[in-house]
Structure formats: C-alpha cells, structure tokens
C-alpha cells in the first residue's frame, strides 16, 4: 500500500516536472517566434515542448526519428511569420532539447532504472533548461527578435549542421548492440557529438540575439538619418524666412518707389517675384504620409539644385503598415540611384509614381540610363546612413514584406518597380 502511494506521488511529480520542462522551453523560445492568434496555439506549443521533453532518447534510439516530424509540424503550425526564420528557430530548439535528453538518458546511469530514476533524469533536464532560460533572458529584447530574411537564411544553414550531427550520432548507431566494440564506439561518439550539438545550439541562439541587436542599431541609424533630412529641411526654411524678414523693409521700399512712379506693372511683377520665394511657398506636400513627404521634399530640392526635372505623382495614406525607415529607404534609394543615373545624360528627368491601392503599395521610378551603372546600383551619396545601400537592400525590404522588386531597361530608360502588400492600410 505504501509503495503504491509513493509510486502515485512520484508519477504526479513526474507529470508536473514534464510541464515545467515545457514551460522553461516555452519561455526560452518565446522571444524568437510569433504565435498565431488565440490562446489555443500557445497552449499547444507548450504541450509540444512538454511532450518532446518527456521522450526518452538515447544513442541508437529510433524515437528521435518519430519525434522529429511531429515536432516540426506542431512548431510551424503554432507559429506565424517568415517560414525561413521559423524553421531555423525550430531546428535550433530541436537540437538543443534532443541533445540534452540524449545526454542524460544515455550517460546518467543508476543500477535500478525505476520511476525514481526517470524522475531524477527529468529533474536534471529541468535544471538545464531553467539554467539556459536564466542565462539568456537578460539578453532578450522587449519585443520579438527580428532579422532580415538574408540573415535568417544564414542561421538556417548553420542550424542544419548540428541537426545532421545529432541525427547521425543517434540514429546511425542503432546497431551498437551487435558487439561490444561497436557499442563502445557509439558511446564515445555520443560523448563528443552531443555536447557539441548542445553548445552549438546555445551559440546560435546567442548569435540570433546579437544579430537582432545589430539590425536594431542599423534601423535606428537609418531613422536618425531620416530625421536629419527632416531637420535640414526645417533649418533651410527657417533661414529663408529670416532672410525674407531681413529684406522685407528693402522690398517694401522698392514697391513704394514703383508705386510712387505709378509703375503698376513693375510693382506687380516685383510682388509676383516675392510670392515665388521659397520662404513664402512653404513646405511641399506630395501626399498625406509625412515620411514620404519628408524624403520626397528633400530629394526634389536636391534635384532642382542639380538641374534635374522631378515628375512626382504620389498617393499614400497617412498610416501604412510599413516602417518609416523602410519607406524612407525605398523612396530615398530609388531617387538616389535615379539622380546618379541622369548625372551624365542629356535628358535630366526622373519620373516617380507611388500609390497604395487595392491592397498593394506600388512604387515605379523611371529615368534615362547613364553610360555606367554602379555595381549593385549602390548609391555614392554622402547620406548612406539614411539610405545608400542600393538595390540589394531594397530587395531585402521587399522580400521582408512578401513583396517584389524588379528592374528593367527599356528604350534607353531604366525602370525600377516595387510592389508591397499593404492590405491592412487599405482596410483602414
């Protein structure tokens, strides 16, 4: 009777410990992925970690083969976002979890493999997963980790290596019991490979956090560049207003003199000239979106100084589900490349069309093609912090929003076309 009660208690403690394992893994994975809407998917995700953490895995055990497809399916089913990033995180956590399980189940040996032994192994798993969470949580960002698709592809390629090593050492040693020599070789391989897989998984998670910090700094730098463009425009307007105010007495004197001479036509022409002053025209408005206005106004002024004709037609709403830095980078880089393209052409005219309609944001920039094109169409402008990373950077933005970027040369003119889905903005 006493043994039955003890076993029931140990079994209950075993179930609780499995859930705690799932909780630690859930918290550890949370910053790296985005869940589907609804509490159901979060609960299913936690149970996925709890169930996989409860699997018994050892060297030469086919359980890994059965667990892998179910683990991947549930992981991807509960999460949303870029499939490349989700798959990379899934592989990293699978390697981390299975390497810990295989190490403890294979190398922690006691004479009696009872429920108490099983509970001891799971408590060790809990200690390791909890320690990893405590170790990395200080580096977790306040929001979900975000990387460009290019970096997620890199992380996916790196994550495949420990996965292959894990599969090889666990599955390819299933014949280890045929002889003592093969068994000893398999055990020695596992003792080397499994810690390597665990360490590699931790390093990859740390690398994702470091790269995310780096990308956030780059985004802040681009935003600072955008603000600098905006403030430069404000300072220019302020200087023009101060100059107009300083010269106002002289202007009034000239107009009074013309009126005293009854030169009405001359006074009218002088007033028309004053009305055309940039200080009186005020800031240019191309559309309702403030970010687009800032970039387009700054580029239009630069084009005027360079003798380039700007043909802009823009229709963008005030709110767009596109980050200000990304929108500024697309518009700024497209125009920077076009300005460089017409620098040595006879026809100096740039045509820009941009609008959000029917669930799509469309950007088209057309300009005469110059004699030479920079590699990758990278800008040579001084404000690279705000814009200049060329077509590759613009294409990365388009891919991140599940859009497209295309370039073509037709009839001696270079054309850039960007298309981004913006369903939420149109719904508003």
Short mmCIF file of C-alpha atoms in Angstrom, two decimals:
data_model
loop_
_atom_site.label_atom_id
_atom_site.label_comp_id
_atom_site.label_asym_id
_atom_site.label_seq_id
_atom_site.Cartn_x
_atom_site.Cartn_y
_atom_site.Cartn_z
CA UNK A 1 0.00 0.00 0.00
CA UNK A 2 2.79 2.39 0.97
CA UNK A 3 4.71 1.58 -2.25
CA UNK A 4 1.62 2.29 -4.38
CA UNK A 5 1.12 5.69 -2.74
CA UNK A 6 4.80 6.50 -3.25
CA UNK A 7 4.63 5.49 -6.91
CA UNK A 8 1.49 7.61 -7.40
CA UNK A 9 3.24 10.58 -5.80
CA UNK A 10 6.34 10.07 -7.95
CA UNK A 11 4.18 9.75 -11.06
CA UNK A 12 2.35 13.01 -10.27
CA UNK A 13 5.68 14.72 -9.62
CA UNK A 14 6.94 13.30 -12.92
CA UNK A 15 3.97 14.84 -14.80
CA UNK A 16 4.47 18.20 -13.12
CA UNK A 17 8.16 18.13 -13.96
CA UNK A 18 7.41 17.45 -17.64
CA UNK A 19 5.12 20.51 -17.70
CA UNK A 20 7.82 22.60 -16.02
CA UNK A 21 10.27 21.48 -18.72
CA UNK A 22 7.77 22.59 -21.35
CA UNK A 23 7.31 25.92 -19.55
CA UNK A 24 11.04 26.71 -19.50
CA UNK A 25 11.42 25.81 -23.18
CA UNK A 26 8.30 27.85 -24.00
CA UNK A 27 9.71 30.91 -22.23
CA UNK A 28 13.11 30.36 -23.80
CA UNK A 29 11.65 30.15 -27.31
CA UNK A 30 9.03 32.92 -26.90
CA UNK A 31 11.18 35.92 -27.95
CA UNK A 32 12.29 34.20 -31.16
CA UNK A 33 8.88 33.45 -32.70
CA UNK A 34 5.39 34.93 -33.11
CA UNK A 35 2.35 32.85 -32.18
CA UNK A 36 -0.86 32.55 -34.11
CA UNK A 37 -3.79 34.45 -32.62
CA UNK A 38 -5.58 32.64 -29.84
CA UNK A 39 -4.60 31.05 -26.55
CA UNK A 40 -5.10 27.57 -28.02
CA UNK A 41 -1.92 27.81 -30.10
CA UNK A 42 0.18 28.90 -27.13
CA UNK A 43 -1.13 26.00 -25.03
CA UNK A 44 -0.47 23.56 -27.87
CA UNK A 45 3.03 24.98 -28.27
CA UNK A 46 3.75 24.50 -24.55
CA UNK A 47 2.41 20.92 -24.69
CA UNK A 48 4.61 20.26 -27.71
CA UNK A 49 7.68 21.16 -25.71
CA UNK A 50 6.43 19.23 -22.70
CA UNK A 51 5.75 16.11 -24.78
CA UNK A 52 9.04 16.19 -26.64
CA UNK A 53 10.87 16.84 -23.37
CA UNK A 54 9.21 13.75 -21.93
CA UNK A 55 10.53 11.50 -24.69
CA UNK A 56 13.25 9.01 -23.79
CA UNK A 57 16.13 9.48 -26.23
CA UNK A 58 19.45 7.66 -26.19
CA UNK A 59 22.25 6.68 -28.53
CA UNK A 60 20.89 4.30 -31.16
CA UNK A 61 17.23 5.09 -30.30
CA UNK A 62 14.74 5.48 -33.22
CA UNK A 63 12.45 7.65 -31.03
CA UNK A 64 14.25 10.67 -32.43
CA UNK A 65 13.07 9.77 -35.92
CA UNK A 66 9.46 9.54 -34.74
CA UNK A 67 9.63 12.77 -32.75
CA UNK A 68 11.23 14.95 -35.43
CA UNK A 69 8.35 15.26 -37.98
CA UNK A 70 5.68 15.72 -35.28
CA UNK A 71 7.82 18.33 -33.52
CA UNK A 72 8.41 20.28 -36.73
CA UNK A 73 4.74 20.09 -37.76
CA UNK A 74 3.38 21.36 -34.42
CA UNK A 75 6.08 24.03 -34.13
CA UNK A 76 5.28 25.50 -37.55
CA UNK A 77 1.54 25.08 -37.01
CA UNK A 78 1.54 27.13 -33.78
CA UNK A 79 3.69 29.97 -35.10
CA UNK A 80 3.42 32.56 -37.85
CA UNK A 81 5.76 34.75 -39.85
CA UNK A 82 8.63 34.13 -42.23
CA UNK A 83 8.90 30.38 -42.82
CA UNK A 84 12.70 30.58 -43.07
CA UNK A 85 13.06 32.16 -39.64
CA UNK A 86 10.54 29.81 -38.03
CA UNK A 87 12.27 26.77 -39.50
CA UNK A 88 15.68 27.99 -38.30
CA UNK A 89 14.42 28.52 -34.73
CA UNK A 90 12.62 25.16 -34.82
CA UNK A 91 15.80 23.29 -35.78
CA UNK A 92 17.88 25.09 -33.16
CA UNK A 93 15.45 24.26 -30.35
CA UNK A 94 15.02 20.68 -31.53
CA UNK A 95 18.80 20.17 -31.44
CA UNK A 96 19.05 21.85 -28.04
CA UNK A 97 16.26 19.79 -26.49
CA UNK A 98 17.17 16.43 -28.00
CA UNK A 99 20.89 16.77 -27.23
CA UNK A 100 20.11 17.40 -23.54
CA UNK A 101 17.68 14.46 -23.43
CA UNK A 102 20.07 12.10 -25.22
CA UNK A 103 22.99 13.06 -22.98
CA UNK A 104 21.06 12.49 -19.74
CA UNK A 105 19.19 9.36 -20.84
CA UNK A 106 22.35 7.73 -22.20
CA UNK A 107 25.05 8.68 -19.74
CA UNK A 108 23.25 9.14 -16.40
CA UNK A 109 23.19 5.52 -15.21
CA UNK A 110 21.88 4.04 -11.96
CA UNK A 111 21.52 0.33 -11.06
CA UNK A 112 17.72 0.43 -10.84
CA UNK A 113 16.02 2.10 -13.84
CA UNK A 114 12.83 2.79 -11.91
CA UNK A 115 10.35 5.66 -11.80
CA UNK A 116 12.65 7.36 -9.32
CA UNK A 117 15.49 7.15 -11.84
CA UNK A 118 13.24 8.53 -14.58
CA UNK A 119 12.22 11.41 -12.31
CA UNK A 120 15.86 12.13 -11.49
CA UNK A 121 16.73 12.41 -15.19
CA UNK A 122 13.81 14.75 -15.81
CA UNK A 123 14.77 16.92 -12.85
CA UNK A 124 18.21 17.25 -14.40
CA UNK A 125 16.54 18.30 -17.67
CA UNK A 126 14.54 20.89 -15.75
CA UNK A 127 17.70 22.22 -14.13
CA UNK A 128 19.47 22.56 -17.50
CA UNK A 129 16.54 24.16 -19.34
CA UNK A 130 15.91 26.51 -16.41
CA UNK A 131 19.58 27.49 -16.29
CA UNK A 132 19.58 28.21 -20.03
CA UNK A 133 16.50 30.41 -19.67
CA UNK A 134 18.07 32.32 -16.77
CA UNK A 135 21.30 32.67 -18.75
CA UNK A 136 19.72 34.11 -21.90
CA UNK A 137 16.73 36.02 -20.53
CA UNK A 138 18.88 39.06 -19.70
CA UNK A 139 19.67 39.40 -23.39
CA UNK A 140 16.06 39.02 -24.54
CA UNK A 141 14.68 42.14 -26.24
CA UNK A 142 11.41 43.66 -25.13
CA UNK A 143 9.83 42.80 -28.48
CA UNK A 144 10.09 39.77 -30.73
CA UNK A 145 13.50 39.15 -32.26
CA UNK A 146 13.58 40.38 -35.86
CA UNK A 147 16.15 39.54 -38.50
CA UNK A 148 16.24 40.15 -42.22
CA UNK A 149 15.41 37.20 -44.43
CA UNK A 150 19.02 37.12 -45.58
CA UNK A 151 20.26 36.60 -42.01
CA UNK A 152 17.55 34.03 -41.27
CA UNK A 153 18.76 32.05 -44.30
CA UNK A 154 22.26 32.15 -42.85
CA UNK A 155 21.01 30.96 -39.46
CA UNK A 156 19.03 28.16 -41.13
CA UNK A 157 22.13 26.97 -42.99
CA UNK A 158 24.15 26.99 -39.76
CA UNK A 159 21.39 25.20 -37.81
CA UNK A 160 21.36 22.30 -40.29
CA UNK A 161 24.89 21.30 -39.25
CA UNK A 162 24.14 20.37 -35.61
CA UNK A 163 20.90 18.73 -36.75
CA UNK A 164 22.80 16.44 -39.11
CA UNK A 165 25.32 15.65 -36.38
CA UNK A 166 22.51 14.87 -33.92
CA UNK A 167 20.70 12.58 -36.38
CA UNK A 168 23.94 10.82 -37.29
CA UNK A 169 25.05 10.06 -33.73
CA UNK A 170 21.59 8.98 -32.51
CA UNK A 171 20.14 7.14 -35.49
CA UNK A 172 23.16 5.74 -37.29
CA UNK A 173 24.34 3.86 -34.20
CA UNK A 174 21.24 1.63 -33.92
CA UNK A 175 23.42 -1.47 -34.41
CA UNK A 176 25.62 -0.69 -31.45
CA UNK A 177 24.33 -3.71 -29.51
CA UNK A 178 25.72 -6.17 -32.09
CA UNK A 179 29.13 -6.08 -30.46
CA UNK A 180 30.91 -4.52 -27.52
CA UNK A 181 33.31 -2.68 -29.85
CA UNK A 182 30.51 -1.03 -31.82
CA UNK A 183 28.71 -0.13 -28.58
CA UNK A 184 31.85 1.48 -27.15
CA UNK A 185 32.45 3.41 -30.38
CA UNK A 186 28.84 4.67 -30.42
CA UNK A 187 29.04 5.76 -26.78
CA UNK A 188 32.31 7.60 -27.36
CA UNK A 189 30.89 9.33 -30.45
CA UNK A 190 27.85 10.46 -28.48
CA UNK A 191 30.01 11.79 -25.68
CA UNK A 192 31.78 14.05 -28.19
CA UNK A 193 28.98 14.97 -30.60
CA UNK A 194 26.06 15.58 -28.21
CA UNK A 195 27.83 18.28 -26.13
CA UNK A 196 28.92 19.85 -29.43
CA UNK A 197 25.29 19.93 -30.63
CA UNK A 198 24.12 21.44 -27.33
CA UNK A 199 26.86 24.09 -27.31
CA UNK A 200 26.26 24.93 -30.98
CA UNK A 201 22.53 25.40 -30.33
CA UNK A 202 23.24 27.82 -27.47
CA UNK A 203 25.76 29.72 -29.58
CA UNK A 204 23.26 30.00 -32.45
CA UNK A 205 20.60 31.41 -30.12
CA UNK A 206 23.11 33.94 -28.80
CA UNK A 207 24.10 34.81 -32.38
CA UNK A 208 20.46 35.48 -33.27
CA UNK A 209 20.18 37.88 -30.32
CA UNK A 210 23.42 39.66 -31.28
CA UNK A 211 22.37 39.99 -34.92
CA UNK A 212 18.96 41.29 -33.84
CA UNK A 213 20.66 43.98 -31.72
CA UNK A 214 22.85 44.88 -34.69
CA UNK A 215 19.84 45.20 -37.01
CA UNK A 216 18.05 47.35 -34.46
CA UNK A 217 21.07 49.66 -34.31
CA UNK A 218 21.09 49.87 -38.11
CA UNK A 219 17.40 50.74 -38.13
CA UNK A 220 17.99 53.42 -35.50
CA UNK A 221 20.81 54.79 -37.65
CA UNK A 222 18.54 54.96 -40.69
CA UNK A 223 15.83 56.65 -38.63
CA UNK A 224 18.39 59.16 -37.37
CA UNK A 225 19.37 59.85 -40.97
CA UNK A 226 15.72 60.39 -41.89
CA UNK A 227 15.31 62.83 -39.01
CA UNK A 228 18.46 64.64 -40.09
CA UNK A 229 16.99 65.11 -43.57
CA UNK A 230 13.81 66.45 -42.00
CA UNK A 231 15.64 68.86 -39.68
CA UNK A 232 17.84 70.07 -42.53
CA UNK A 233 14.69 70.97 -44.45
CA UNK A 234 13.31 72.84 -41.44
CA UNK A 235 16.57 74.73 -40.97
CA UNK A 236 16.62 75.68 -44.64
CA UNK A 237 13.07 77.05 -44.40
CA UNK A 238 13.97 78.94 -41.23
CA UNK A 239 16.96 80.55 -42.94
CA UNK A 240 14.79 81.56 -45.87
CA UNK A 241 12.18 83.12 -43.56
CA UNK A 242 14.85 85.02 -41.63
CA UNK A 243 16.34 86.28 -44.87
CA UNK A 244 12.93 87.38 -46.15
CA UNK A 245 12.20 89.17 -42.87
CA UNK A 246 15.58 90.87 -43.00
CA UNK A 247 14.97 92.07 -46.55
CA UNK A 248 11.30 92.92 -46.07
CA UNK A 249 11.98 96.63 -45.39
CA UNK A 250 14.01 96.84 -48.59
CA UNK A 251 11.28 95.05 -50.56
CA UNK A 252 8.63 97.45 -49.25
CA UNK A 253 10.84 100.42 -50.13
CA UNK A 254 11.21 99.19 -53.70
CA UNK A 255 7.46 98.58 -54.07
CA UNK A 256 6.66 102.02 -52.66
CA UNK A 257 9.08 103.63 -55.07
CA UNK A 258 7.49 101.81 -58.02
CA UNK A 259 4.01 102.88 -56.90
CA UNK A 260 5.13 106.50 -56.47
CA UNK A 261 6.34 106.41 -60.06
CA UNK A 262 2.95 104.91 -60.97
CA UNK A 263 4.75 101.84 -62.36
CA UNK A 264 1.89 99.46 -61.55
CA UNK A 265 3.18 96.77 -63.89
CA UNK A 266 6.65 96.85 -62.31
CA UNK A 267 5.20 96.67 -58.78
CA UNK A 268 3.01 93.70 -59.76
CA UNK A 269 5.97 91.86 -61.26
CA UNK A 270 8.04 92.53 -58.17
CA UNK A 271 5.24 91.16 -55.93
CA UNK A 272 4.96 88.08 -58.14
CA UNK A 273 8.68 87.53 -57.75
CA UNK A 274 8.39 87.81 -53.98
CA UNK A 275 5.44 85.40 -53.97
CA UNK A 276 7.64 82.86 -55.71
CA UNK A 277 10.16 82.94 -52.85
CA UNK A 278 10.73 79.51 -51.25
CA UNK A 279 10.07 81.06 -47.84
CA UNK A 280 6.53 82.02 -48.89
CA UNK A 281 5.79 78.79 -50.75
CA UNK A 282 6.21 76.76 -47.55
CA UNK A 283 6.96 73.04 -47.34
CA UNK A 284 5.94 70.84 -50.23
CA UNK A 285 3.14 68.33 -49.79
CA UNK A 286 3.11 65.32 -52.07
CA UNK A 287 0.70 63.09 -50.14
CA UNK A 288 -0.83 62.51 -46.69
CA UNK A 289 2.08 60.36 -45.48
CA UNK A 290 4.55 62.52 -43.54
CA UNK A 291 7.55 60.22 -44.02
CA UNK A 292 7.10 60.20 -47.79
CA UNK A 293 6.73 64.00 -47.78
CA UNK A 294 9.99 64.49 -45.88
CA UNK A 295 12.02 62.28 -48.21
CA UNK A 296 10.41 63.49 -51.45
CA UNK A 297 10.71 67.18 -50.49
CA UNK A 298 14.41 66.79 -49.64
CA UNK A 299 15.13 64.88 -52.87
CA UNK A 300 13.07 67.28 -55.01
CA UNK A 301 15.08 70.22 -53.67
CA UNK A 302 18.35 68.37 -54.35
CA UNK A 303 17.15 67.61 -57.89
CA UNK A 304 16.30 71.26 -58.53
CA UNK A 305 19.79 72.31 -57.45
CA UNK A 306 21.25 69.73 -59.86
CA UNK A 307 19.05 70.82 -62.75
CA UNK A 308 17.01 67.59 -62.75
CA UNK A 309 13.30 67.76 -63.51
CA UNK A 310 11.14 65.93 -60.95
CA UNK A 311 7.86 64.43 -62.13
CA UNK A 312 6.27 63.09 -58.92
CA UNK A 313 2.76 61.71 -58.53
CA UNK A 314 2.23 60.19 -55.08
CA UNK A 315 -0.93 58.99 -53.33
CA UNK A 316 -0.17 57.43 -49.95
CA UNK A 317 -2.41 57.38 -46.85
CA UNK A 318 -1.30 58.85 -43.54
CA UNK A 319 -0.88 55.39 -41.98
CA UNK A 320 0.85 52.45 -43.68
CA UNK A 321 1.85 49.03 -42.25
CA UNK A 322 5.37 49.77 -43.48
CA UNK A 323 8.06 51.01 -41.09
CA UNK A 324 9.03 54.66 -41.62
CA UNK A 325 12.67 53.68 -42.07
CA UNK A 326 11.76 51.09 -44.72
CA UNK A 327 9.51 53.50 -46.64
CA UNK A 328 12.18 56.21 -46.46
CA UNK A 329 14.85 53.75 -47.60
CA UNK A 330 12.79 52.63 -50.61
CA UNK A 331 11.95 56.17 -51.77
CA UNK A 332 15.35 57.65 -50.90
CA UNK A 333 17.42 54.91 -52.53
CA UNK A 334 15.25 54.78 -55.64
CA UNK A 335 15.68 58.53 -56.15
CA UNK A 336 19.38 58.50 -55.24
CA UNK A 337 20.01 55.83 -57.87
CA UNK A 338 17.93 57.77 -60.42
CA UNK A 339 19.78 61.04 -59.70
CA UNK A 340 23.10 59.29 -60.23
CA UNK A 341 21.74 57.69 -63.38
CA UNK A 342 20.86 61.03 -65.04
CA UNK A 343 24.03 62.81 -63.92
CA UNK A 344 25.68 62.32 -67.34
CA UNK A 345 22.64 62.19 -69.62
CA UNK A 346 21.23 64.83 -71.93
CA UNK A 347 17.68 64.41 -70.63
CA UNK A 348 17.63 65.05 -66.89
CA UNK A 349 14.16 63.96 -65.88
CA UNK A 350 13.03 61.50 -63.21
CA UNK A 351 9.50 60.12 -63.13
CA UNK A 352 8.20 58.73 -59.81
CA UNK A 353 4.80 57.15 -59.31
CA UNK A 354 3.77 55.80 -55.92
CA UNK A 355 0.35 54.89 -54.62
CA UNK A 356 -1.41 52.49 -52.24
CA UNK A 357 -4.48 50.98 -53.85
CA UNK A 358 -6.36 47.66 -53.90
CA UNK A 359 -4.18 46.13 -51.21
CA UNK A 360 -0.84 46.99 -52.83
CA UNK A 361 1.78 49.69 -52.47
CA UNK A 362 3.28 50.32 -55.91
CA UNK A 363 6.46 52.33 -56.50
CA UNK A 364 7.78 53.00 -60.01
CA UNK A 365 10.81 55.15 -60.78
CA UNK A 366 11.95 55.80 -64.35
CA UNK A 367 14.97 57.74 -65.58
CA UNK A 368 17.23 57.89 -68.66
CA UNK A 369 20.01 55.34 -68.41
CA UNK A 370 23.51 56.72 -67.97
CA UNK A 371 26.65 55.36 -69.58
CA UNK A 372 27.73 53.47 -66.43
CA UNK A 373 25.84 51.75 -63.66
CA UNK A 374 27.36 51.23 -60.20
CA UNK A 375 27.72 47.59 -59.09
CA UNK A 376 24.53 46.57 -57.35
CA UNK A 377 23.23 50.09 -58.08
CA UNK A 378 24.71 51.20 -54.75
CA UNK A 379 24.50 54.91 -54.13
CA UNK A 380 27.57 57.11 -53.84
CA UNK A 381 25.70 59.81 -51.91
CA UNK A 382 27.11 61.06 -48.62
CA UNK A 383 23.99 60.17 -46.59
CA UNK A 384 24.50 56.41 -46.72
CA UNK A 385 23.37 56.07 -43.10
CA UNK A 386 19.90 57.16 -44.13
CA UNK A 387 19.58 55.49 -47.49
CA UNK A 388 22.50 54.25 -49.56
CA UNK A 389 22.52 50.53 -49.63
CA UNK A 390 21.37 50.11 -53.24
CA UNK A 391 19.13 47.56 -54.92
CA UNK A 392 20.14 44.58 -52.67
CA UNK A 393 18.97 46.40 -49.55
CA UNK A 394 15.76 47.50 -51.24
CA UNK A 395 15.12 43.95 -52.42
CA UNK A 396 15.62 42.70 -48.85
CA UNK A 397 12.93 45.15 -47.66
CA UNK A 398 10.57 43.99 -50.42
CA UNK A 399 11.11 40.32 -49.50
CA UNK A 400 10.55 41.04 -45.83
CA UNK A 401 7.10 42.41 -46.65
CA UNK A 402 6.49 39.46 -49.02
CA UNK A 403 6.65 41.82 -51.99
CA UNK A 404 8.72 42.05 -55.16
CA UNK A 405 11.33 44.33 -56.70
CA UNK A 406 12.04 44.32 -60.43
CA UNK A 407 14.40 46.34 -62.62
CA UNK A 408 14.48 46.69 -66.40
CA UNK A 409 15.94 48.82 -69.17
CA UNK A 410 13.51 49.78 -71.94
CA UNK A 411 14.10 52.24 -74.79
CA UNK A 412 17.18 53.65 -73.12
CA UNK A 413 15.43 54.21 -69.80
CA UNK A 414 16.00 52.45 -66.50
CA UNK A 415 12.86 51.40 -64.63
CA UNK A 416 12.51 50.27 -61.01
CA UNK A 417 9.25 48.69 -59.84
CA UNK A 418 8.50 47.77 -56.21
CA UNK A 419 5.27 46.08 -55.13
CA UNK A 420 4.37 45.51 -51.44
CA UNK A 421 1.14 44.02 -50.00
CA UNK A 422 -0.49 46.57 -47.67
CA UNK A 423 -3.92 45.06 -47.02
CA UNK A 424 -4.23 46.50 -43.51
CA UNK A 425 -3.57 50.03 -44.68
CA UNK A 426 -6.21 49.84 -47.42
CA UNK A 427 -8.71 48.38 -44.96
CA UNK A 428 -8.37 51.49 -42.83
#
